[in-house]
Coordinates of C-alpha atoms and ligand atoms in Angstrom, one line a residue:
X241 CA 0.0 0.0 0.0
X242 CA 2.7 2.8 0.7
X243 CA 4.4 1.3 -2.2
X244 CA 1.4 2.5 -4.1
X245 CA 1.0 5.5 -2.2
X246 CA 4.9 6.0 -3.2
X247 CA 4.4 5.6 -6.5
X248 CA 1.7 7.7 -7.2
X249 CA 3.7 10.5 -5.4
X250 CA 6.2 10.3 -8.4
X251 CA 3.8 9.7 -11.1
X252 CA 2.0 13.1 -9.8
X253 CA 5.4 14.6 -10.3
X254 CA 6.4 13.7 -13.6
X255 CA 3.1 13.7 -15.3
X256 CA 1.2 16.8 -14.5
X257 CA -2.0 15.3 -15.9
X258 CA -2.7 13.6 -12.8
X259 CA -2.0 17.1 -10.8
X260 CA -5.2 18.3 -13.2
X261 CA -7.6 15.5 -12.7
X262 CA -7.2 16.4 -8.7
X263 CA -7.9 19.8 -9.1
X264 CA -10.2 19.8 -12.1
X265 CA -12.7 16.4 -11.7
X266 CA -12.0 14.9 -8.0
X267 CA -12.3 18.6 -6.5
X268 CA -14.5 21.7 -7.0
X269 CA -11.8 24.0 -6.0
X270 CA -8.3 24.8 -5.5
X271 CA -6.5 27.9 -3.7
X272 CA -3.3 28.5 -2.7
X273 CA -1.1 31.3 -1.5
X274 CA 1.8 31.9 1.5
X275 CA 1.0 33.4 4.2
X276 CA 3.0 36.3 4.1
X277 CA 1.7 36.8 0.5
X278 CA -1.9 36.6 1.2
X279 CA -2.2 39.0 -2.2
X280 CA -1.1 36.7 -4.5
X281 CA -3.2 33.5 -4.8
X282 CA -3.5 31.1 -6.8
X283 CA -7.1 29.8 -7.9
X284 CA -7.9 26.8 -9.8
X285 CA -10.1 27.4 -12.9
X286 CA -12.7 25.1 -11.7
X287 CA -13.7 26.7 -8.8
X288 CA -14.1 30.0 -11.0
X289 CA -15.6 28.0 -13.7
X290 CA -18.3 27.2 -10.8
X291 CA -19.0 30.7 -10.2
X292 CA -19.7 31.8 -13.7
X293 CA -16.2 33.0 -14.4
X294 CA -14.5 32.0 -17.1
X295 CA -11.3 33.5 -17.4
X296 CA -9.2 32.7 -15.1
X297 CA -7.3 36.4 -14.7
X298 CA -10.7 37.7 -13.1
X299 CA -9.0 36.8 -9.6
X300 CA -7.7 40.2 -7.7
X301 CA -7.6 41.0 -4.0
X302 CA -10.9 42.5 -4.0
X303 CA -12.7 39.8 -5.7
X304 CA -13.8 37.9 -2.5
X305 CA -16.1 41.3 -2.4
X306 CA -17.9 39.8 -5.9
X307 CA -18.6 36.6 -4.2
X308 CA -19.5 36.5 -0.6
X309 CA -22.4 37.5 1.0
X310 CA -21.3 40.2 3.7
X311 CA -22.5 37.6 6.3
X312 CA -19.9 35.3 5.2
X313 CA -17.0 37.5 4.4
X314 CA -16.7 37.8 7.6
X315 CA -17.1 34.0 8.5
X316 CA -14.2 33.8 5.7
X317 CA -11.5 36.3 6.9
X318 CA -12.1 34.4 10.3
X319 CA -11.9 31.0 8.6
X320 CA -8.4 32.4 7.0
X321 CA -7.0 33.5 9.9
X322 CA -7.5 30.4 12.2
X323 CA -5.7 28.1 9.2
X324 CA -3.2 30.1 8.8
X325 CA -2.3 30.0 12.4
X326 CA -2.9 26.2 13.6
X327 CA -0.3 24.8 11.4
X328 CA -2.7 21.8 10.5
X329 CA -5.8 20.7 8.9
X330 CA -8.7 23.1 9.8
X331 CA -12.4 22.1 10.4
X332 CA -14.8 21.8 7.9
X333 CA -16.6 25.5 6.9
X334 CA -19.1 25.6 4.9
X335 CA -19.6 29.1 2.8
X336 CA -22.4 30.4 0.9
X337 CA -20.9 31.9 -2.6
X338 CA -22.5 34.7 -4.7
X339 CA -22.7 33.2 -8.4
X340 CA -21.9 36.3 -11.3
X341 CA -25.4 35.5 -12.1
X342 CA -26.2 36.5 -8.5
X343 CA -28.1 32.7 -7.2
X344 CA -26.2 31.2 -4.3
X345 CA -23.6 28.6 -4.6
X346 CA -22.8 26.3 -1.3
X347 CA -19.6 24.8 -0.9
X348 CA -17.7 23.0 2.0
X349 CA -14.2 24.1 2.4
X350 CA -11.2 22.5 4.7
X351 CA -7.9 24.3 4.6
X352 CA -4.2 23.3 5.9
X353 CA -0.9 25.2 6.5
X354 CA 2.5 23.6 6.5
X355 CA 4.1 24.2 9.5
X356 CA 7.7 22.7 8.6
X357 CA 7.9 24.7 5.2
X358 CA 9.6 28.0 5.8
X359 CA 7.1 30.0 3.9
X360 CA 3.9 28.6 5.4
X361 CA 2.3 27.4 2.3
X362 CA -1.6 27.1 2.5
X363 CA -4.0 25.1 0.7
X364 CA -7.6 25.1 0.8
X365 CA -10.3 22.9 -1.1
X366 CA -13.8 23.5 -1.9
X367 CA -16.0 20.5 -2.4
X368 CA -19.8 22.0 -4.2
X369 CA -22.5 21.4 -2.0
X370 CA -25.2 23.2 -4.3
X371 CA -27.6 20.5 -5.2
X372 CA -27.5 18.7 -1.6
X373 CA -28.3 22.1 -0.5
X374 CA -31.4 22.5 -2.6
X375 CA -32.4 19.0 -1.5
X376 CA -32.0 19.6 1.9
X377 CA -33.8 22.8 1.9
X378 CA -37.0 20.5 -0.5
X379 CA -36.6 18.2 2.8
X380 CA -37.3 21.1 5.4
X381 CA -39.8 22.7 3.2
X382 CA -42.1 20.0 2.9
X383 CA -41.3 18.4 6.2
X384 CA -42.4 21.9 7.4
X385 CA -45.4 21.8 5.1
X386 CA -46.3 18.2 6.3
X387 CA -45.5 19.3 10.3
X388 CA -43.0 16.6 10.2
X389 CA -40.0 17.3 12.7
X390 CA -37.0 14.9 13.6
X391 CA -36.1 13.5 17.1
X392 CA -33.2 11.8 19.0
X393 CA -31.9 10.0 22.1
X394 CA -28.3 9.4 22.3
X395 CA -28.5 6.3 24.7
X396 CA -25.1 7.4 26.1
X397 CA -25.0 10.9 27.0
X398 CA -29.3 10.7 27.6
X399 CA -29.2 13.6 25.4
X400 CA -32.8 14.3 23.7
X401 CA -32.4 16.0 20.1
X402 CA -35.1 18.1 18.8
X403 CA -35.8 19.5 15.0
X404 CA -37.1 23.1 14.7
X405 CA -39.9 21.6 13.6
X406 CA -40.2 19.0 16.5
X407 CA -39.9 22.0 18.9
X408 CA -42.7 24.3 17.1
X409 CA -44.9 21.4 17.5
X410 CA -44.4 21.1 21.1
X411 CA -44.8 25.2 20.9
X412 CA -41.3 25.1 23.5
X413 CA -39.7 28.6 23.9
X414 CA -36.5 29.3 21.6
X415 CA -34.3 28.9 24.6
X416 CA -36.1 25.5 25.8
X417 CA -34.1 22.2 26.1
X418 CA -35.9 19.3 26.6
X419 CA -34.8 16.8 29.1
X420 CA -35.4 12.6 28.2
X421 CA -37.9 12.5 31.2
X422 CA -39.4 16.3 29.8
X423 CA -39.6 15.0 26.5
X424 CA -42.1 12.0 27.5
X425 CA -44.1 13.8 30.0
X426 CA -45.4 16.2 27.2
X427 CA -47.3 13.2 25.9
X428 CA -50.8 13.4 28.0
X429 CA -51.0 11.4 31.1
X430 CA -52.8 7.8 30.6
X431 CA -53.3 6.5 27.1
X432 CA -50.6 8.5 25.9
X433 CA -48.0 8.7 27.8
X434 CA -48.1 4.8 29.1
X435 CA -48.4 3.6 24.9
X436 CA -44.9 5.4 24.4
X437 CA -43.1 4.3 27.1
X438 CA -44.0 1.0 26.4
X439 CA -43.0 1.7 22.8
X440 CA -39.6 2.6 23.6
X441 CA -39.3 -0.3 26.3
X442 CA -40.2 -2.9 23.2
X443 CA -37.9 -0.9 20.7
X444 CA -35.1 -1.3 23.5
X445 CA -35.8 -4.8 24.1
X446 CA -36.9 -6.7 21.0
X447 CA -35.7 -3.7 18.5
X448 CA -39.5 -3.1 17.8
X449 CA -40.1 0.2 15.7
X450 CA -43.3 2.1 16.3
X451 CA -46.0 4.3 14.6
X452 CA -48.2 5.4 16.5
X453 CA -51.0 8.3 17.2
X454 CA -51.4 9.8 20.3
X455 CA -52.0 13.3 22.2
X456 CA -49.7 15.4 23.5
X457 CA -50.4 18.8 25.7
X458 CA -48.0 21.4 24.4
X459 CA -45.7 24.0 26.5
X460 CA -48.8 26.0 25.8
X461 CA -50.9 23.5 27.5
X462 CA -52.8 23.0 23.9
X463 CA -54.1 19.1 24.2
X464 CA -52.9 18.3 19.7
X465 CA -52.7 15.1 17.8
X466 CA -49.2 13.9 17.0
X467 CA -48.0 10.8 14.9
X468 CA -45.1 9.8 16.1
X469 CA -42.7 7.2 14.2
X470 CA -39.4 5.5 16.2
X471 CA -36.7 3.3 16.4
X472 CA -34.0 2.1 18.3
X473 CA -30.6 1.9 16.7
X474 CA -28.2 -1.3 17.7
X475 CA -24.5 -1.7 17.5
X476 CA -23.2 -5.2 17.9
X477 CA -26.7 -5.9 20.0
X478 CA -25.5 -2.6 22.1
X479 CA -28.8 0.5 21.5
X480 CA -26.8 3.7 20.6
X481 CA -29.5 6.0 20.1
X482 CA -33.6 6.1 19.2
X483 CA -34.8 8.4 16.7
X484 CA -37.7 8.9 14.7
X485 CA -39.8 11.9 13.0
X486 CA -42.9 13.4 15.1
X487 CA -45.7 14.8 12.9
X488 CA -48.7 17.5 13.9
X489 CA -52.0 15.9 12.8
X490 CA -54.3 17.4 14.9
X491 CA -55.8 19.4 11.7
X492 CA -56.6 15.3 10.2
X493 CA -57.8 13.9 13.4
X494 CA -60.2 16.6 14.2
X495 CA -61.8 15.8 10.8
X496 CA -61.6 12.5 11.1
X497 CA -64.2 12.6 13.8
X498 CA -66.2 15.4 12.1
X499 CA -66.8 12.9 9.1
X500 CA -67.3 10.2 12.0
X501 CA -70.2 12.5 13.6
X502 CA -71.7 13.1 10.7
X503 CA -71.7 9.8 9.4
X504 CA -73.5 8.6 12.8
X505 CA -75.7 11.7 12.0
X506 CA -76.5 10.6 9.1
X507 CA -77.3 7.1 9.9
X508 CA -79.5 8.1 12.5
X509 CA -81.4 10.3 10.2
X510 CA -81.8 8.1 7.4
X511 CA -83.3 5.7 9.9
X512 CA -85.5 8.1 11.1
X513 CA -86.1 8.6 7.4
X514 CA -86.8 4.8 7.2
X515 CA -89.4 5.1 10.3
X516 CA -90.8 8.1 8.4
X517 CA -91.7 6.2 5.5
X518 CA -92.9 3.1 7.1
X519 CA -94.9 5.1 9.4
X520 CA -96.7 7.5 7.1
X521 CA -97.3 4.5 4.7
X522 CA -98.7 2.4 7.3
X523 CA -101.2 5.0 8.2
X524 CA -102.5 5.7 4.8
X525 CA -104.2 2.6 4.7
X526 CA -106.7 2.5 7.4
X527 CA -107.1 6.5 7.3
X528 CA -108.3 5.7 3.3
X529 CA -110.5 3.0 4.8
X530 CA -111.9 5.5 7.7
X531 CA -112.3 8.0 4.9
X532 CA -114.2 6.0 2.8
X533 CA -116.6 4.5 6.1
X534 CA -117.3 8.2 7.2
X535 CA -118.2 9.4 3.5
X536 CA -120.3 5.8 3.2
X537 CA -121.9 6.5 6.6
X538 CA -123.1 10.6 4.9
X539 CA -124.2 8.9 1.8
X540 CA -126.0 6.4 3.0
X541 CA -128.0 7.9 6.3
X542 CA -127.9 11.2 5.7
X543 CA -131.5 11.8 5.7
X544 CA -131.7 9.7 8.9
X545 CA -129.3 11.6 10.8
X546 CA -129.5 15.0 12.8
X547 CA -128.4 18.0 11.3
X548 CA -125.7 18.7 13.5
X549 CA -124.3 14.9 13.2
X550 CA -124.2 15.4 9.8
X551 CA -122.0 18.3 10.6
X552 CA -120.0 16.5 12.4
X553 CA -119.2 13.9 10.0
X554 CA -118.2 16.5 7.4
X555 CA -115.7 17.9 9.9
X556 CA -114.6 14.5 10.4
X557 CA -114.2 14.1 6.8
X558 CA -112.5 17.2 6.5
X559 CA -110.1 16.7 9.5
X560 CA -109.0 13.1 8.1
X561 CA -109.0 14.6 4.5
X562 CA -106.4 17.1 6.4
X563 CA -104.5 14.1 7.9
X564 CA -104.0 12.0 4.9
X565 CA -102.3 15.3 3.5
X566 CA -99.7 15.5 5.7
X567 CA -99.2 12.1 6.1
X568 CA -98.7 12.0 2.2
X569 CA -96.2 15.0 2.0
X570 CA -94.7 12.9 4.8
X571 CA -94.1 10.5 2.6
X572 CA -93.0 12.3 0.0
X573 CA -90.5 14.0 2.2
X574 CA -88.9 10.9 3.2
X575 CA -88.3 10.0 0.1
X576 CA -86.9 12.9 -1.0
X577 CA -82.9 13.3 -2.0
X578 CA -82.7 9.9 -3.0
X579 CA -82.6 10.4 -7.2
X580 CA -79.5 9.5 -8.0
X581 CA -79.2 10.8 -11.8
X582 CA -78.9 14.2 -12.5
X583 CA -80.3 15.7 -16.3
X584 CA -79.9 18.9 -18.0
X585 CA -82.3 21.0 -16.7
X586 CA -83.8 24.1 -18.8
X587 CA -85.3 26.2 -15.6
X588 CA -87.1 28.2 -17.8
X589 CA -89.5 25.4 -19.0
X590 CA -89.4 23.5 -15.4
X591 CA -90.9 27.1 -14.3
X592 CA -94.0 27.5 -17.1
X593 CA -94.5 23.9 -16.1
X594 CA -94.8 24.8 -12.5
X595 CA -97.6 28.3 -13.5
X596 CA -99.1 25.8 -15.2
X597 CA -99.6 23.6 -12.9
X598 CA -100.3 26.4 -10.1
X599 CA -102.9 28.1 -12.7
X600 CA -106.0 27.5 -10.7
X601 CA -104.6 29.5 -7.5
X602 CA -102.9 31.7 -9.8
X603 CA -106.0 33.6 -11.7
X604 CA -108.2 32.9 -8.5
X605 CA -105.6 35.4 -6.8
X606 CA -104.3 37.8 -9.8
X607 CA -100.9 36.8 -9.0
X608 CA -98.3 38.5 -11.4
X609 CA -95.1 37.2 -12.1
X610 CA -91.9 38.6 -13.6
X611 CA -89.3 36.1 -14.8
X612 CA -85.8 36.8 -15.7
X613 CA -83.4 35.1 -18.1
X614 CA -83.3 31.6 -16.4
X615 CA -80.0 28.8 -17.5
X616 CA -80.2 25.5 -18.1
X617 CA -78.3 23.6 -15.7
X618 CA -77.9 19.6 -14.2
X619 CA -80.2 18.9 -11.5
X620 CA -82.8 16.5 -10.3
X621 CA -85.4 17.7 -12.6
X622 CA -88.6 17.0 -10.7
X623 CA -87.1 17.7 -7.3
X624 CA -85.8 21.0 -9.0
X625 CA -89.4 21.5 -9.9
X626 CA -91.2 20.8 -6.6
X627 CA -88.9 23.4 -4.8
X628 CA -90.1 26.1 -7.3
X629 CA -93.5 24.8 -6.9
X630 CA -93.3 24.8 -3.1
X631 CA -91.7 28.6 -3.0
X632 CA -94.2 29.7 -5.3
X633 CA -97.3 28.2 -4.2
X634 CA -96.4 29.9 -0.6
X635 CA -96.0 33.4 -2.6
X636 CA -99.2 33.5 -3.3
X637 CA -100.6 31.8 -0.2
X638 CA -99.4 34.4 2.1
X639 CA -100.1 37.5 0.0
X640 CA -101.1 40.5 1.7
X641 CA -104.8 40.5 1.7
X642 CA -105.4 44.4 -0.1
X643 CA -103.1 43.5 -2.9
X644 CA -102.0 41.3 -5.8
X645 CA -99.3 39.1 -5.6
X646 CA -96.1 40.1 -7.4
X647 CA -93.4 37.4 -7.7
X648 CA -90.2 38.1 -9.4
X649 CA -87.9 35.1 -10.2
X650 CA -84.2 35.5 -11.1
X651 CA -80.8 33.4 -11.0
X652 CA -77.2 35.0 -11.2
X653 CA -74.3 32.5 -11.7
X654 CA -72.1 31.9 -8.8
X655 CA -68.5 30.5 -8.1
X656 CA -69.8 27.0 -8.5
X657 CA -72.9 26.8 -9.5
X658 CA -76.2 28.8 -9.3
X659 CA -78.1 31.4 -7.2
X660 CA -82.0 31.5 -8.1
X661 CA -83.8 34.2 -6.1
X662 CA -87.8 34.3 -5.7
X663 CA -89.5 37.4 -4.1
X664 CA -92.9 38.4 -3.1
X665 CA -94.5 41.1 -1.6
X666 CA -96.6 39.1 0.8
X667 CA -97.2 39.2 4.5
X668 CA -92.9 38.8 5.5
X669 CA -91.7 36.3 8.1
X670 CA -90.5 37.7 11.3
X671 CA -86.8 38.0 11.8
X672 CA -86.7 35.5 14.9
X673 CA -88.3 32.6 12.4
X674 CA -86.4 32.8 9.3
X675 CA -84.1 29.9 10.2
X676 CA -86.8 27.7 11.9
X677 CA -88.9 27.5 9.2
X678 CA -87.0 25.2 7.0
X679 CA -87.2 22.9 10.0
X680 CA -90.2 20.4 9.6
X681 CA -93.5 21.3 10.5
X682 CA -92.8 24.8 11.8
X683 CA -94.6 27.4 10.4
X684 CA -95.3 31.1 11.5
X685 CA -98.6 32.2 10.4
X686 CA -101.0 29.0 11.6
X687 CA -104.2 30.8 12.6
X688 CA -104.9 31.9 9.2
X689 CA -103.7 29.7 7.0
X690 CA -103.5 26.2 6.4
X691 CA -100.7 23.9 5.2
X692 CA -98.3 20.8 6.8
X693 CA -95.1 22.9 7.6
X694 CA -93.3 20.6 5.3
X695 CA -92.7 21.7 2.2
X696 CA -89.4 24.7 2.9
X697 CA -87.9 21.2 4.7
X698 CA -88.5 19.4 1.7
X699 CA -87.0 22.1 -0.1
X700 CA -84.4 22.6 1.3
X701 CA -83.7 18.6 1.7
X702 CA -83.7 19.0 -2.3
X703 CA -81.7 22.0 -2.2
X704 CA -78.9 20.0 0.1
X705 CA -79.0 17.0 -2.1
X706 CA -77.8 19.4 -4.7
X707 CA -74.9 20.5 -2.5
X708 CA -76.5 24.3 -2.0
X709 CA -78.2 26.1 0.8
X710 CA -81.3 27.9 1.1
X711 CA -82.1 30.8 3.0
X712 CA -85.0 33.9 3.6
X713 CA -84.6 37.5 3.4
X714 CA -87.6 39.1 5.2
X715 CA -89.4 41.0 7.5
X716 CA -92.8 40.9 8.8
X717 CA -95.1 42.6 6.4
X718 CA -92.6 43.6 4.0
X719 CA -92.7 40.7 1.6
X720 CA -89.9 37.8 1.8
X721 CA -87.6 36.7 -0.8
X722 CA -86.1 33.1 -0.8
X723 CA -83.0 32.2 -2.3
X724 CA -81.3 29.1 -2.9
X725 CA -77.7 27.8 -4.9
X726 CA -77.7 24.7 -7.0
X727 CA -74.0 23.6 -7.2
X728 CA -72.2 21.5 -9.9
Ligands
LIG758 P1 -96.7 25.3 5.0 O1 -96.8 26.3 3.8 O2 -97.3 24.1 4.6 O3 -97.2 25.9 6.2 P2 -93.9 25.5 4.6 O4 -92.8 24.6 5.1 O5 -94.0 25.6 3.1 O6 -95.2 25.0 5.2 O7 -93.6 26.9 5.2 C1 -93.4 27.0 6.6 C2 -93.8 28.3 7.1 O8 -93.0 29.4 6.6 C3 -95.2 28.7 6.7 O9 -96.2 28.1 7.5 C4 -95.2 30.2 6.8 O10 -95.5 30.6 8.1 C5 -93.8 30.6 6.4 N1 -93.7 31.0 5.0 C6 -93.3 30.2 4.0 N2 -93.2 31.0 2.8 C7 -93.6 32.2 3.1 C8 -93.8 33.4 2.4 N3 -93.6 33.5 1.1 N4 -94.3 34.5 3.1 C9 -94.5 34.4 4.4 N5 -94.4 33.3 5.2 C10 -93.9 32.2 4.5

């Protein structure tokens, strides 16, 4: 092996091609100079080539000013100094360089000075660090994006390591160094704070890694979610240190169990949906029957009963006739939001349909209408067209008693869908009830008029199942105007 090393010593002499393939391939940069000459250096072309210089006479005492940062001229001159007067190899520096195109260029950079040579030669290399730089900085980005901060024990000094990010999870102060026993007592007492101490005993005693989720109460005393991922490091069966990465997912976990309450939420209402259905079904039947015996029982003994039982059989009639209503929009409300394809809707059409439909109440009340430009758009077509029919129908139900209805109908297009708006200058809604009444049977004005109180909460059942929201804008006697989105 010295032979070699011998060898090679001579070959470097004599053939000055080897000299280059150090300083031009296997390096990134050369300088030299004596240390009473500190003027005169000499810099190898690859380390200029490296900083967008070409010519290699660019070098002149003043050039470090072209490419340092101020920060790190002064880190240099330091650097400098301390090789030139420990007469040995120095420690590794890195420096940040200032390309002539201005972006940053990282190199590490160990220098020496030859103590036994008269004119205290020194030597310094660069080695280009650019690219693991920009990796490294990727790494902290989108460990920083992701929360994701690194950890440490060193099993002999008991020393607990902690990544910026590690400590801005744990919200410690700047100066704050956790201890091994601080470190584990941020995790929360119980559950917590039992699972990772028995994680660590298993990773110290089988060499069993660990990923688990579990709560931790910050320095701020802020109870978050944390994943955190370990293992034990072994040297000839000896552990050296444990490390891992800790991550911040309070953000997932707390919508985790969002989607979890609303999924039980929405179990439990589409059973109630289910006993809805059943229920009102079940009680159509012998109401039709009871119906039927009642209007039998008129027909066929009227002239044999009392006038005032006969009045009382029509108000049972009527009273049943009332029932059967409710039960059958009931029905239809339990079943609503459960069309599953949606079709290109032209809203103009759906809303003649609709006046058509509603022109018996319309002429009986001289209700006017103005309609805007309307789109088409994908919906559940005859849902679509029961909420207009619903909204409408109420328009001209509560109407002022002195005056016509007036219903305008418009739609503006919105971020991601649309906004249809229907007013009237009927009798308004009182501020306190504008949210209630989209709430099954609630309604506001019950002495006068009659109805179920289901149709807004089948509208706006409809109006969910397209992904919008329906609200009122109204006061009492001022008119009301309803609007609702329909998203994509
Ligand atoms: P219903 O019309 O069968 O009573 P709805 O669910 O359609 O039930 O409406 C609930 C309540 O909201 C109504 O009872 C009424 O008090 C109020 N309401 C709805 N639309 C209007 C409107 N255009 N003007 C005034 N009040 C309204």
């Amino acid at each position: 092996m010295v032979q070699l090393q011998e060898k090679l010593q001579v070959l470097r002499e004599q053939d000055l091609s080897i000299w280059d393939f150090f300083q031009q391939k296997a390096m990134d940069g050369v300088w030299f100079w004596y240390k009473d000459q500190p003027h005169s250096k000499w810099v190898s072309p690859r380390f200029l080539e490296l900083l967008g210089y070409c010519d290699t006479n660019v070098w002149s005492p003043v050039f470090h000013q072209n490419i340092f940062s101020t920060t790190f001229l002064s880190t240099w001159k330091q650097f400098i100094k301390v090789c030139g007067d420990n007469r040995g190899i120095s420690q590794k520096q890195r420096f940040k360089f200032i390309h002539k195109e201005g972006h940053a260029v990282w190199m590490d950079c160990i220098g020496i000075c030859f103590p036994d040579k008269p004119t205290l030669p020194i030597l310094l290399t660069f080695n280009d660090i650019t690219d693991l730089k920009a990796k490294e900085k990727l790494l902290l980005d989108t460990n920083r994006d992701a929360k994701i901060g690194a950890w440490e024990i060193n099993l002999d000094t008991k020393e607990l390591f902690w990544s910026n990010i590690t400590r801005n999870i744990h919200e410690v102060p700047s100066d704050f160094q956790p201890s091994l026993t601080e470190g584990i007592n941020f995790y929360k007492e119980g559950y917590s704070r039992d699972t990772i101490n028995r994680c660590v005993q298993e990773g110290l005693e089988k060499g069993t890694p660990w990923n688990v989720e579990l709560k931790i109460i910050t320095y701020t005393n802020r109870e978050i979610w944390v994943r955190a991922i370990g293992k034990v490091e072994f040297r000839n069966g000896k552990a050296l240190r444990i490390y891992g990465s800790f991550q911040d997912i309070d953000t997932e976990k707390q919508t985790e169990e969002k989607l979890r309450q609303l999924s039980i939420l929405k179990a439990q209402s589409e059973d109630m949906e289910q006993f809805a259905y059943i229920v009102s079904h079940d009680l159509r039947e012998p109401l039709a029957s009871m119906i039927g015996y009642i209007r039998l029982l008129q027909e066929s003994f009227a002239e044999k009963l009392p006038a005032d039982a006969q009045e009382l059989l029509a108000a049972t009639v009527e009273t049943a006739t009332r029932m059967d209503s409710l039960i059958h929009h009931l029905l239809d409300y339990s079943k609503e939001g459960q069309t599953k394809n949606k079709q290109l809707v032209n809203t103009s059409q759906l809303i003649e349909k609709v006046l058509f439909d509603l022109s018996a109440i319309i002429s009986e009340n001289q209700a006017v209408f103005e309609i805007n430009k309307l789109p088409n758009l994908y919906a559940y077509s005859t849902e679509l067209k029961s909420v207009f029919q619903n909204i409408i129908s109420n328009a001209i139900k509560f109407r002022k008693p002195d005056i016509c209805p007036q219903i305008k109908i418009d739609c503006k297009a919105i971020e991601q869908g649309w906004e249809f708006r229907i007013k009237d200058n009927g009798i308004g809604i009182p501020t306190s009830e504008k949210q209630k009444i989209f709430n099954i049977f609630q309604r506001v004005h019950r002495e006068k008029y009659n109805g179920t109180g289901i149709g807004l909460a089948s509208c706006k059942k409809i109006v969910e199942h397209h992904n919008g929201k329906i609200w009122v804008e109204s006061e009492l006697g001022s008119g009301s105007c309803f609007y609702f989105t329909i998203l994509d």
